[in-house]
PDB file of C-alpha atoms and ligand atoms in Angstrom:
ATOM      1  CA  MET O 500      60.627 -17.544 -22.230  1.00  0.00           C
ATOM      2  CA  ILE O 501      60.174 -19.065 -18.806  1.00  0.00           C
ATOM      3  CA  ALA O 502      57.388 -17.715 -16.637  1.00  0.00           C
ATOM      4  CA  ALA O 503      58.653 -16.262 -13.374  1.00  0.00           C
ATOM      5  CA  GLN O 504      55.714 -17.554 -11.378  1.00  0.00           C
ATOM      6  CA  PRO O 505      55.509 -21.333 -11.001  1.00  0.00           C
ATOM      7  CA  TYR O 506      52.247 -21.385  -9.102  1.00  0.00           C
ATOM      8  CA  ALA O 507      49.984 -20.765 -12.057  1.00  0.00           C
ATOM      9  CA  GLY O 508      49.964 -17.074 -11.229  1.00  0.00           C
ATOM     10  CA  ARG O 509      48.761 -17.544  -7.652  1.00  0.00           C
ATOM     11  CA  GLU O 510      50.606 -15.763  -4.859  1.00  0.00           C
ATOM     12  CA  ARG O 511      50.591 -17.603  -1.560  1.00  0.00           C
ATOM     13  CA  ALA O 512      51.664 -16.613   1.873  1.00  0.00           C
ATOM     14  CA  GLY O 513      53.678 -18.871   4.157  1.00  0.00           C
ATOM     15  CA  ALA O 514      51.782 -20.651   6.902  1.00  0.00           C
ATOM     16  CA  LEU O 515      52.163 -20.505  10.659  1.00  0.00           C
ATOM     17  CA  LEU O 516      53.743 -23.755  11.849  1.00  0.00           C
ATOM     18  CA  GLU O 517      53.211 -24.690  15.499  1.00  0.00           C
ATOM     19  CA  VAL O 518      54.559 -27.747  17.218  1.00  0.00           C
ATOM     20  CA  ARG O 519      53.298 -28.507  20.733  1.00  0.00           C
ATOM     21  CA  ASN O 520      54.666 -31.032  23.202  1.00  0.00           C
ATOM     22  CA  LEU O 521      55.888 -33.332  20.457  1.00  0.00           C
ATOM     23  CA  CYS O 522      57.221 -36.726  21.603  1.00  0.00           C
ATOM     24  CA  LYS O 523      58.652 -39.707  19.743  1.00  0.00           C
ATOM     25  CA  SER O 524      60.446 -42.764  21.117  1.00  0.00           C
ATOM     26  CA  PHE O 525      62.051 -45.628  19.237  1.00  0.00           C
ATOM     27  CA  ARG O 526      62.522 -49.158  20.505  1.00  0.00           C
ATOM     28  CA  VAL O 527      66.102 -50.239  19.891  1.00  0.00           C
ATOM     29  CA  GLY O 528      67.780 -53.613  20.405  1.00  0.00           C
ATOM     30  CA  SER O 529      66.358 -57.040  19.704  1.00  0.00           C
ATOM     31  CA  GLU O 530      63.716 -58.343  22.110  1.00  0.00           C
ATOM     32  CA  THR O 531      65.136 -61.855  21.632  1.00  0.00           C
ATOM     33  CA  PHE O 532      68.849 -61.408  22.261  1.00  0.00           C
ATOM     34  CA  THR O 533      69.193 -58.245  24.292  1.00  0.00           C
ATOM     35  CA  ARG O 534      66.908 -56.164  26.444  1.00  0.00           C
ATOM     36  CA  ALA O 535      65.049 -53.744  24.201  1.00  0.00           C
ATOM     37  CA  ALA O 536      65.478 -50.118  25.203  1.00  0.00           C
ATOM     38  CA  LEU O 537      63.347 -47.118  24.455  1.00  0.00           C
ATOM     39  CA  VAL O 538      65.200 -44.101  23.008  1.00  0.00           C
ATOM     40  CA  LYS O 539      63.405 -40.811  23.514  1.00  0.00           C
ATOM     41  CA  ALA O 540      64.360 -39.263  20.179  1.00  0.00           C
ATOM     42  CA  VAL O 541      62.076 -36.241  20.675  1.00  0.00           C
ATOM     43  CA  ASP O 542      60.982 -35.335  24.185  1.00  0.00           C
ATOM     44  CA  ASP O 543      58.341 -32.621  24.647  1.00  0.00           C
ATOM     45  CA  VAL O 544      59.351 -30.230  21.869  1.00  0.00           C
ATOM     46  CA  THR O 545      57.362 -27.011  21.433  1.00  0.00           C
ATOM     47  CA  PHE O 546      57.980 -24.115  19.030  1.00  0.00           C
ATOM     48  CA  ARG O 547      56.255 -21.884  16.497  1.00  0.00           C
ATOM     49  CA  ILE O 548      57.476 -20.284  13.288  1.00  0.00           C
ATOM     50  CA  GLU O 549      55.797 -17.123  12.078  1.00  0.00           C
ATOM     51  CA  PRO O 550      54.578 -17.144   8.454  1.00  0.00           C
ATOM     52  CA  GLY O 551      57.313 -16.212   6.006  1.00  0.00           C
ATOM     53  CA  SER O 552      60.157 -16.501   8.521  1.00  0.00           C
ATOM     54  CA  THR O 553      62.906 -19.060   9.087  1.00  0.00           C
ATOM     55  CA  MET O 554      63.697 -20.951  12.268  1.00  0.00           C
ATOM     56  CA  GLY O 555      67.040 -22.690  12.541  1.00  0.00           C
ATOM     57  CA  LEU O 556      67.202 -26.005  14.374  1.00  0.00           C
ATOM     58  CA  VAL O 557      70.689 -27.004  15.450  1.00  0.00           C
ATOM     59  CA  GLY O 558      72.040 -29.649  17.790  1.00  0.00           C
ATOM     60  CA  GLU O 559      74.572 -32.430  18.019  1.00  0.00           C
ATOM     61  CA  SER O 560      74.203 -35.588  15.971  1.00  0.00           C
ATOM     62  CA  GLY O 561      71.385 -37.777  17.297  1.00  0.00           C
ATOM     63  CA  SER O 562      69.697 -34.945  19.196  1.00  0.00           C
ATOM     64  CA  GLY O 563      66.397 -35.506  17.360  1.00  0.00           C
ATOM     65  CA  LYS O 564      66.352 -32.826  14.628  1.00  0.00           C
ATOM     66  CA  SER O 565      65.501 -35.138  11.734  1.00  0.00           C
ATOM     67  CA  THR O 566      62.914 -36.945  13.833  1.00  0.00           C
ATOM     68  CA  VAL O 567      61.153 -33.593  14.350  1.00  0.00           C
ATOM     69  CA  ALA O 568      61.411 -32.952  10.592  1.00  0.00           C
ATOM     70  CA  ARG O 569      59.998 -36.371   9.731  1.00  0.00           C
ATOM     71  CA  MET O 570      57.045 -35.912  12.075  1.00  0.00           C
ATOM     72  CA  ILE O 571      56.240 -32.446  10.720  1.00  0.00           C
ATOM     73  CA  THR O 572      56.209 -33.846   7.189  1.00  0.00           C
ATOM     74  CA  ARG O 573      54.145 -36.886   8.265  1.00  0.00           C
ATOM     75  CA  LEU O 574      56.816 -39.409   7.339  1.00  0.00           C
ATOM     76  CA  ILE O 575      56.495 -40.777  10.881  1.00  0.00           C
ATOM     77  CA  ARG O 576      53.732 -40.397  13.432  1.00  0.00           C
ATOM     78  CA  PRO O 577      54.373 -38.723  16.778  1.00  0.00           C
ATOM     79  CA  ASP O 578      53.652 -40.668  19.972  1.00  0.00           C
ATOM     80  CA  SER O 579      51.969 -37.550  21.305  1.00  0.00           C
ATOM     81  CA  GLY O 580      51.777 -33.816  20.744  1.00  0.00           C
ATOM     82  CA  GLU O 581      50.332 -31.565  18.084  1.00  0.00           C
ATOM     83  CA  ILE O 582      51.554 -30.272  14.723  1.00  0.00           C
ATOM     84  CA  LEU O 583      49.465 -27.342  13.550  1.00  0.00           C
ATOM     85  CA  ILE O 584      49.535 -25.581  10.194  1.00  0.00           C
ATOM     86  CA  ASP O 585      47.548 -22.354  10.425  1.00  0.00           C
ATOM     87  CA  GLY O 586      45.782 -23.882  13.431  1.00  0.00           C
ATOM     88  CA  GLN O 587      44.856 -27.165  11.709  1.00  0.00           C
ATOM     89  CA  ASP O 588      46.275 -30.336  13.290  1.00  0.00           C
ATOM     90  CA  ILE O 589      47.831 -32.334  10.456  1.00  0.00           C
ATOM     91  CA  VAL O 590      48.205 -35.537  12.496  1.00  0.00           C
ATOM     92  CA  THR O 591      44.771 -35.937  14.064  1.00  0.00           C
ATOM     93  CA  GLY O 592      42.835 -33.580  11.809  1.00  0.00           C
ATOM     94  CA  GLY O 593      41.356 -36.248   9.477  1.00  0.00           C
ATOM     95  CA  ALA O 594      40.706 -35.274   5.849  1.00  0.00           C
ATOM     96  CA  ALA O 595      41.241 -31.557   6.485  1.00  0.00           C
ATOM     97  CA  GLY O 596      44.498 -32.381   8.243  1.00  0.00           C
ATOM     98  CA  LYS O 597      45.620 -34.369   5.205  1.00  0.00           C
ATOM     99  CA  ARG O 598      44.878 -31.434   2.929  1.00  0.00           C
ATOM    100  CA  PHE O 599      46.904 -29.154   5.152  1.00  0.00           C
ATOM    101  CA  ALA O 600      49.722 -31.698   5.295  1.00  0.00           C
ATOM    102  CA  ARG O 601      50.449 -31.040   1.599  1.00  0.00           C
ATOM    103  CA  LEU O 602      51.359 -27.518   2.617  1.00  0.00           C
ATOM    104  CA  VAL O 603      54.490 -28.862   4.318  1.00  0.00           C
ATOM    105  CA  GLN O 604      57.242 -30.341   2.165  1.00  0.00           C
ATOM    106  CA  ILE O 605      60.776 -31.499   2.930  1.00  0.00           C
ATOM    107  CA  VAL O 606      64.166 -31.212   1.253  1.00  0.00           C
ATOM    108  CA  PHE O 607      66.754 -33.715   2.499  1.00  0.00           C
ATOM    109  CA  GLN O 608      70.521 -33.477   2.779  1.00  0.00           C
ATOM    110  CA  ASP O 609      71.038 -36.139   0.126  1.00  0.00           C
ATOM    111  CA  PRO O 610      68.711 -35.607  -2.836  1.00  0.00           C
ATOM    112  CA  THR O 611      69.875 -38.859  -4.449  1.00  0.00           C
ATOM    113  CA  SER O 612      67.905 -40.941  -1.979  1.00  0.00           C
ATOM    114  CA  SER O 613      64.700 -38.956  -2.538  1.00  0.00           C
ATOM    115  CA  LEU O 614      64.848 -38.902  -6.362  1.00  0.00           C
ATOM    116  CA  ASN O 615      63.905 -42.138  -8.147  1.00  0.00           C
ATOM    117  CA  PRO O 616      66.876 -42.737 -10.509  1.00  0.00           C
ATOM    118  CA  ARG O 617      64.634 -44.286 -13.186  1.00  0.00           C
ATOM    119  CA  TRP O 618      62.438 -41.219 -13.541  1.00  0.00           C
ATOM    120  CA  LYS O 619      63.188 -38.256 -15.770  1.00  0.00           C
ATOM    121  CA  VAL O 620      63.624 -34.944 -13.978  1.00  0.00           C
ATOM    122  CA  GLY O 621      60.472 -33.469 -15.506  1.00  0.00           C
ATOM    123  CA  ASP O 622      58.388 -36.385 -14.211  1.00  0.00           C
ATOM    124  CA  LEU O 623      60.001 -36.149 -10.783  1.00  0.00           C
ATOM    125  CA  ILE O 624      59.125 -32.466 -10.509  1.00  0.00           C
ATOM    126  CA  GLY O 625      55.623 -32.945 -11.892  1.00  0.00           C
ATOM    127  CA  GLU O 626      54.631 -36.027  -9.898  1.00  0.00           C
ATOM    128  CA  GLY O 627      53.071 -34.128  -6.995  1.00  0.00           C
ATOM    129  CA  VAL O 628      51.142 -31.819  -9.330  1.00  0.00           C
ATOM    130  CA  LEU O 629      49.595 -34.886 -10.934  1.00  0.00           C
ATOM    131  CA  VAL O 630      48.909 -36.708  -7.646  1.00  0.00           C
ATOM    132  CA  HIS O 631      47.282 -33.701  -6.014  1.00  0.00           C
ATOM    133  CA  ARG O 632      45.511 -32.663  -9.232  1.00  0.00           C
ATOM    134  CA  LEU O 633      46.753 -29.112  -8.908  1.00  0.00           C
ATOM    135  CA  CYS O 634      46.113 -28.306 -12.565  1.00  0.00           C
ATOM    136  CA  PRO O 635      44.802 -29.990 -15.736  1.00  0.00           C
ATOM    137  CA  ARG O 636      47.152 -32.636 -17.158  1.00  0.00           C
ATOM    138  CA  SER O 637      47.731 -30.555 -20.275  1.00  0.00           C
ATOM    139  CA  GLU O 638      49.190 -27.739 -18.167  1.00  0.00           C
ATOM    140  CA  ILE O 639      51.584 -29.799 -16.060  1.00  0.00           C
ATOM    141  CA  ARG O 640      54.500 -29.526 -18.481  1.00  0.00           C
ATOM    142  CA  ASN O 641      54.283 -25.734 -18.569  1.00  0.00           C
ATOM    143  CA  ARG O 642      54.197 -25.568 -14.789  1.00  0.00           C
ATOM    144  CA  VAL O 643      57.181 -27.889 -14.506  1.00  0.00           C
ATOM    145  CA  VAL O 644      59.165 -25.855 -17.048  1.00  0.00           C
ATOM    146  CA  ALA O 645      58.372 -22.630 -15.171  1.00  0.00           C
ATOM    147  CA  LEU O 646      59.274 -24.074 -11.794  1.00  0.00           C
ATOM    148  CA  ALA O 647      62.481 -25.677 -13.053  1.00  0.00           C
ATOM    149  CA  GLY O 648      63.497 -22.310 -14.540  1.00  0.00           C
ATOM    150  CA  ARG O 649      62.783 -20.627 -11.257  1.00  0.00           C
ATOM    151  CA  CYS O 650      65.106 -23.124  -9.568  1.00  0.00           C
ATOM    152  CA  GLY O 651      67.914 -22.574 -12.095  1.00  0.00           C
ATOM    153  CA  LEU O 652      67.336 -25.644 -14.294  1.00  0.00           C
ATOM    154  CA  ASP O 653      67.012 -25.312 -18.054  1.00  0.00           C
ATOM    155  CA  VAL O 654      64.341 -27.002 -20.157  1.00  0.00           C
ATOM    156  CA  ASP O 655      66.777 -29.642 -21.492  1.00  0.00           C
ATOM    157  CA  SER O 656      67.290 -30.880 -17.913  1.00  0.00           C
ATOM    158  CA  LEU O 657      63.720 -32.141 -17.758  1.00  0.00           C
ATOM    159  CA  ASP O 658      64.351 -35.034 -20.165  1.00  0.00           C
ATOM    160  CA  ARG O 659      67.454 -36.257 -18.371  1.00  0.00           C
ATOM    161  CA  PHE O 660      67.897 -38.509 -15.323  1.00  0.00           C
ATOM    162  CA  PRO O 661      69.001 -37.398 -11.833  1.00  0.00           C
ATOM    163  CA  HIS O 662      72.374 -39.201 -11.981  1.00  0.00           C
ATOM    164  CA  GLU O 663      73.411 -36.994 -14.928  1.00  0.00           C
ATOM    165  CA  PHE O 664      73.523 -33.965 -12.608  1.00  0.00           C
ATOM    166  CA  SER O 665      75.955 -32.598 -10.029  1.00  0.00           C
ATOM    167  CA  GLY O 666      75.022 -32.584  -6.342  1.00  0.00           C
ATOM    168  CA  GLY O 667      74.030 -28.916  -6.464  1.00  0.00           C
ATOM    169  CA  GLN O 668      71.840 -29.419  -9.531  1.00  0.00           C
ATOM    170  CA  ARG O 669      70.224 -32.462  -7.913  1.00  0.00           C
ATOM    171  CA  GLN O 670      69.384 -30.328  -4.896  1.00  0.00           C
ATOM    172  CA  ARG O 671      67.760 -27.801  -7.273  1.00  0.00           C
ATOM    173  CA  ILE O 672      65.667 -30.670  -8.659  1.00  0.00           C
ATOM    174  CA  ALA O 673      64.659 -31.714  -5.127  1.00  0.00           C
ATOM    175  CA  ILE O 674      63.688 -28.119  -4.289  1.00  0.00           C
ATOM    176  CA  ALA O 675      61.627 -27.798  -7.484  1.00  0.00           C
ATOM    177  CA  ARG O 676      59.921 -31.117  -6.714  1.00  0.00           C
ATOM    178  CA  ALA O 677      59.060 -29.951  -3.197  1.00  0.00           C
ATOM    179  CA  LEU O 678      57.741 -26.600  -4.457  1.00  0.00           C
ATOM    180  CA  ALA O 679      55.645 -28.187  -7.205  1.00  0.00           C
ATOM    181  CA  VAL O 680      52.853 -29.091  -4.783  1.00  0.00           C
ATOM    182  CA  GLU O 681      52.532 -25.465  -3.667  1.00  0.00           C
ATOM    183  CA  PRO O 682      53.695 -25.797  -0.078  1.00  0.00           C
ATOM    184  CA  SER O 683      53.616 -22.960   2.445  1.00  0.00           C
ATOM    185  CA  VAL O 684      56.234 -24.494   4.724  1.00  0.00           C
ATOM    186  CA  LEU O 685      59.539 -26.064   3.657  1.00  0.00           C
ATOM    187  CA  VAL O 686      61.470 -28.251   6.067  1.00  0.00           C
ATOM    188  CA  LEU O 687      65.120 -28.156   5.016  1.00  0.00           C
ATOM    189  CA  ASP O 688      67.045 -30.998   6.670  1.00  0.00           C
ATOM    190  CA  GLU O 689      70.692 -29.991   6.222  1.00  0.00           C
ATOM    191  CA  PRO O 690      70.046 -29.043   2.582  1.00  0.00           C
ATOM    192  CA  VAL O 691      73.607 -27.934   1.809  1.00  0.00           C
ATOM    193  CA  SER O 692      75.712 -30.084   4.146  1.00  0.00           C
ATOM    194  CA  ALA O 693      76.730 -32.505   1.401  1.00  0.00           C
ATOM    195  CA  LEU O 694      77.689 -29.801  -1.122  1.00  0.00           C
ATOM    196  CA  ASP O 695      80.917 -27.916  -1.924  1.00  0.00           C
ATOM    197  CA  VAL O 696      81.163 -24.569  -0.159  1.00  0.00           C
ATOM    198  CA  SER O 697      80.711 -22.533  -3.375  1.00  0.00           C
ATOM    199  CA  VAL O 698      77.649 -24.567  -4.321  1.00  0.00           C
ATOM    200  CA  GLN O 699      76.285 -24.274  -0.784  1.00  0.00           C
ATOM    201  CA  ALA O 700      76.152 -20.498  -1.166  1.00  0.00           C
ATOM    202  CA  GLN O 701      74.293 -20.761  -4.489  1.00  0.00           C
ATOM    203  CA  ILE O 702      71.650 -23.082  -3.050  1.00  0.00           C
ATOM    204  CA  LEU O 703      71.194 -20.878   0.017  1.00  0.00           C
ATOM    205  CA  VAL O 704      70.754 -17.819  -2.198  1.00  0.00           C
ATOM    206  CA  LEU O 705      68.192 -19.730  -4.275  1.00  0.00           C
ATOM    207  CA  LEU O 706      66.288 -20.708  -1.111  1.00  0.00           C
ATOM    208  CA  GLN O 707      66.312 -17.077   0.028  1.00  0.00           C
ATOM    209  CA  GLU O 708      65.006 -15.898  -3.352  1.00  0.00           C
ATOM    210  CA  LEU O 709      62.230 -18.490  -3.320  1.00  0.00           C
ATOM    211  CA  GLN O 710      61.258 -17.537   0.206  1.00  0.00           C
ATOM    212  CA  ALA O 711      61.080 -13.856  -0.730  1.00  0.00           C
ATOM    213  CA  ALA O 712      59.091 -14.612  -3.883  1.00  0.00           C
ATOM    214  CA  PHE O 713      56.496 -16.866  -2.264  1.00  0.00           C
ATOM    215  CA  GLY O 714      56.599 -15.863   1.402  1.00  0.00           C
ATOM    216  CA  LEU O 715      57.515 -19.430   2.361  1.00  0.00           C
ATOM    217  CA  THR O 716      58.006 -20.449   5.988  1.00  0.00           C
ATOM    218  CA  TYR O 717      61.236 -22.402   6.559  1.00  0.00           C
ATOM    219  CA  LEU O 718      62.465 -24.790   9.233  1.00  0.00           C
ATOM    220  CA  LEU O 719      66.188 -25.050   8.537  1.00  0.00           C
ATOM    221  CA  ILE O 720      68.144 -27.859  10.182  1.00  0.00           C
ATOM    222  CA  ALA O 721      71.855 -27.130  10.128  1.00  0.00           C
ATOM    223  CA  HIS O 722      75.134 -27.759  11.895  1.00  0.00           C
ATOM    224  CA  ASP O 723      76.721 -24.528  10.738  1.00  0.00           C
ATOM    225  CA  LEU O 724      75.991 -21.570  13.009  1.00  0.00           C
ATOM    226  CA  ALA O 725      77.231 -19.126  10.346  1.00  0.00           C
ATOM    227  CA  VAL O 726      74.532 -20.409   7.971  1.00  0.00           C
ATOM    228  CA  VAL O 727      71.918 -20.152  10.719  1.00  0.00           C
ATOM    229  CA  GLU O 728      72.964 -16.582  11.600  1.00  0.00           C
ATOM    230  CA  ARG O 729      72.696 -15.466   7.996  1.00  0.00           C
ATOM    231  CA  PHE O 730      69.505 -17.241   7.229  1.00  0.00           C
ATOM    232  CA  CYS O 731      67.306 -17.495  10.322  1.00  0.00           C
ATOM    233  CA  SER O 732      65.208 -15.085  12.350  1.00  0.00           C
ATOM    234  CA  HIS O 733      65.162 -17.509  15.299  1.00  0.00           C
ATOM    235  CA  VAL O 734      67.147 -20.522  16.352  1.00  0.00           C
ATOM    236  CA  ALA O 735      66.460 -23.459  18.658  1.00  0.00           C
ATOM    237  CA  VAL O 736      69.151 -25.786  19.963  1.00  0.00           C
ATOM    238  CA  MET O 737      68.317 -29.455  20.612  1.00  0.00           C
ATOM    239  CA  ARG O 738      70.082 -31.906  22.883  1.00  0.00           C
ATOM    240  CA  LEU O 739      68.897 -35.414  23.777  1.00  0.00           C
ATOM    241  CA  GLY O 740      65.489 -34.821  22.221  1.00  0.00           C
ATOM    242  CA  ARG O 741      64.761 -31.533  23.983  1.00  0.00           C
ATOM    243  CA  ILE O 742      65.076 -27.871  23.067  1.00  0.00           C
ATOM    244  CA  VAL O 743      67.689 -26.602  25.513  1.00  0.00           C
ATOM    245  CA  GLU O 744      68.112 -23.078  24.193  1.00  0.00           C
ATOM    246  CA  ALA O 745      66.172 -20.792  21.844  1.00  0.00           C
ATOM    247  CA  GLY O 746      66.227 -17.178  20.769  1.00  0.00           C
ATOM    248  CA  LEU O 747      67.648 -14.730  18.277  1.00  0.00           C
ATOM    249  CA  PRO O 748      70.707 -16.107  16.439  1.00  0.00           C
ATOM    250  CA  ARG O 749      72.778 -13.092  17.491  1.00  0.00           C
ATOM    251  CA  ASP O 750      71.925 -13.508  21.195  1.00  0.00           C
ATOM    252  CA  ILE O 751      72.743 -17.199  21.083  1.00  0.00           C
ATOM    253  CA  HIS O 752      76.016 -16.443  19.342  1.00  0.00           C
ATOM    254  CA  GLU O 753      77.028 -13.766  21.824  1.00  0.00           C
ATOM    255  CA  ASN O 754      75.899 -15.615  24.919  1.00  0.00           C
ATOM    256  CA  PRO O 755      75.600 -19.357  24.289  1.00  0.00           C
ATOM    257  CA  LYS O 756      74.340 -21.218  27.362  1.00  0.00           C
ATOM    258  CA  ASP O 757      74.312 -24.848  26.287  1.00  0.00           C
ATOM    259  CA  PRO O 758      77.725 -26.607  26.027  1.00  0.00           C
ATOM    260  CA  TYR O 759      76.912 -27.767  22.494  1.00  0.00           C
ATOM    261  CA  THR O 760      76.024 -24.226  21.412  1.00  0.00           C
ATOM    262  CA  ARG O 761      79.270 -22.980  22.962  1.00  0.00           C
ATOM    263  CA  SER O 762      81.238 -25.552  20.999  1.00  0.00           C
ATOM    264  CA  LEU O 763      79.440 -24.523  17.798  1.00  0.00           C
ATOM    265  CA  VAL O 764      80.310 -20.875  18.391  1.00  0.00           C
ATOM    266  CA  GLU O 765      83.935 -21.776  19.093  1.00  0.00           C
ATOM    267  CA  ALA O 766      84.091 -23.914  15.947  1.00  0.00           C
ATOM    268  CA  HIS O 767      82.723 -21.114  13.772  1.00  0.00           C
ATOM    269  CA  PRO O 768      83.937 -17.779  15.099  1.00  0.00           C
ATOM    270  CA  VAL O 769      82.167 -14.993  13.248  1.00  0.00           C
ATOM    271  CA  PRO O 770      84.415 -11.928  12.726  1.00  0.00           C
ATOM    272  CA  ASP O 771      83.400  -9.173  15.116  1.00  0.00           C
ATOM    273  CA  PRO O 772      84.632  -5.783  13.760  1.00  0.00           C
ATOM    274  CA  HIS O 773      84.203  -4.065  17.160  1.00  0.00           C
ATOM    275  CA  ARG O 774      86.321  -6.633  18.957  1.00  0.00           C
ATOM    276  CA  ARG O 775      88.979  -6.492  16.213  1.00  0.00           C
ATOM    277  CA  LYS O 776      89.087  -2.694  16.461  1.00  0.00           C
ATOM    278  CA  ALA O 777      89.552  -2.896  20.224  1.00  0.00           C
ATOM    279  CA  MET O 778      92.382  -5.399  19.819  1.00  0.00           C
ATOM    280  CA  THR O 779      94.273  -3.312  17.256  1.00  0.00           C
ATOM    281  CA  ALA O 780      93.723   0.022  19.031  1.00  0.00           C
TER     282      ALA O 780
HETATM  283  N1  ATP D 829      63.868 -45.330  12.893  1.00  0.00           N
HETATM  284  C1  ATP D 829      64.594 -45.277  14.019  1.00  0.00           C
HETATM  285  N2  ATP D 829      64.738 -46.366  14.820  1.00  0.00           N
HETATM  286  C2  ATP D 829      65.442 -46.324  15.964  1.00  0.00           C
HETATM  287  N3  ATP D 829      66.058 -45.199  16.417  1.00  0.00           N
HETATM  288  C3  ATP D 829      65.971 -44.089  15.666  1.00  0.00           C
HETATM  289  C4  ATP D 829      65.237 -44.066  14.441  1.00  0.00           C
HETATM  290  N4  ATP D 829      65.305 -42.804  13.915  1.00  0.00           N
HETATM  291  C5  ATP D 829      66.063 -42.090  14.781  1.00  0.00           C
HETATM  292  N5  ATP D 829      66.454 -42.859  15.831  1.00  0.00           N
HETATM  293  C6  ATP D 829      67.248 -42.418  16.981  1.00  0.00           C
HETATM  294  O1  ATP D 829      66.667 -41.211  17.462  1.00  0.00           O
HETATM  295  C7  ATP D 829      67.680 -40.305  17.874  1.00  0.00           C
HETATM  296  C8  ATP D 829      67.508 -39.010  17.098  1.00  0.00           C
HETATM  297  O2  ATP D 829      67.857 -39.230  15.721  1.00  0.00           O
HETATM  298  P1  ATP D 829      67.770 -38.086  14.626  1.00  0.00           P
HETATM  299  O3  ATP D 829      68.066 -38.711  13.312  1.00  0.00           O
HETATM  300  O4  ATP D 829      66.488 -37.373  14.768  1.00  0.00           O
HETATM  301  O5  ATP D 829      68.966 -37.104  15.064  1.00  0.00           O
HETATM  302  P2  ATP D 829      69.585 -35.840  14.303  1.00  0.00           P
HETATM  303  O6  ATP D 829      69.611 -34.745  15.311  1.00  0.00           O
HETATM  304  O7  ATP D 829      68.870 -35.600  13.038  1.00  0.00           O
HETATM  305  O8  ATP D 829      71.074 -36.305  14.028  1.00  0.00           O
HETATM  306  P3  ATP D 829      72.067 -35.934  12.801  1.00  0.00           P
HETATM  307  O9  ATP D 829      72.592 -34.545  13.107  1.00  0.00           O
HETATM  308  O10 ATP D 829      73.145 -36.973  12.875  1.00  0.00           O
HETATM  309  O11 ATP D 829      71.293 -35.991  11.519  1.00  0.00           O
HETATM  310  C9  ATP D 829      68.998 -40.994  17.668  1.00  0.00           C
HETATM  311  O12 ATP D 829      69.380 -41.599  18.862  1.00  0.00           O
HETATM  312  C10 ATP D 829      68.678 -42.033  16.600  1.00  0.00           C
HETATM  313  O13 ATP D 829      69.539 -43.141  16.717  1.00  0.00           O
HETATM  314 MG1   MG D 830      69.442 -35.588  11.007  1.00  0.00          MG
END
């Protein structure tokens, strides 16, 4: 029997994530052979996500979405700006900031690159529990079994290697690994873009169930406006490092202002029963 609650019986609420005036530039081009240029990947980005809700972040390729995600999860350091989890700055907040940083975890588009192929699935899921000493060693296996079950993986999976699984199952492993350290915020960087449509739906349903169960706060990066409309309470659109449009998914769909948002809406028309009725009347 697999326990329904992976967090050792503790219920947690999602955290408030606030990003203020975030900036990040990259130097591109070799100093020796060509003139180096500075690319403003993220240029003064500000937003907040209420605890337990989901904000969608969309935008054309290269607009800076993943750079925002990598800064929020401390994989890269911002040039300037603040990243606050429940009011605590996780970049400049010293030891307390580091503790809060654990509360934010990321799931990437391609789980293969984030899962060490030489590690068994059980060890991959349990690594963070061990590193952060979230429970006694003797209890780690039980926690991993419970969490894997919650993510739709059976106990036998834990002694196998990531390459033995399908893309969808690997994404379940990546989600379980992210959840193992008891985050309050999950950054989902195109988590279903590489999967078959039928599998995409299963993973999205799983993410919705996990959010409802643990009150998680999500930042969902996506290209698919239909996914964003179904999943998100708010959406922000990025272009050239800046947020150019933000609001309720429905408002953005009905009245897109940015050219990229308009092209997204045109690429993914969502059936409108009222309009269809008017046309057939
Ligand atoms: N490590 C890096 N070094 C140099 N430039 C980078 C680096 N990381 C990102 N960039 C540049 O920053 C800009 C934003 O990239 P980013 O990956 O954040 O975009 P994205 O919106 O996630 O795109 P996609 O939808 O294709 O994933 C791009 O111009 C990219 O080339
Ligand atoms: Mg990206």
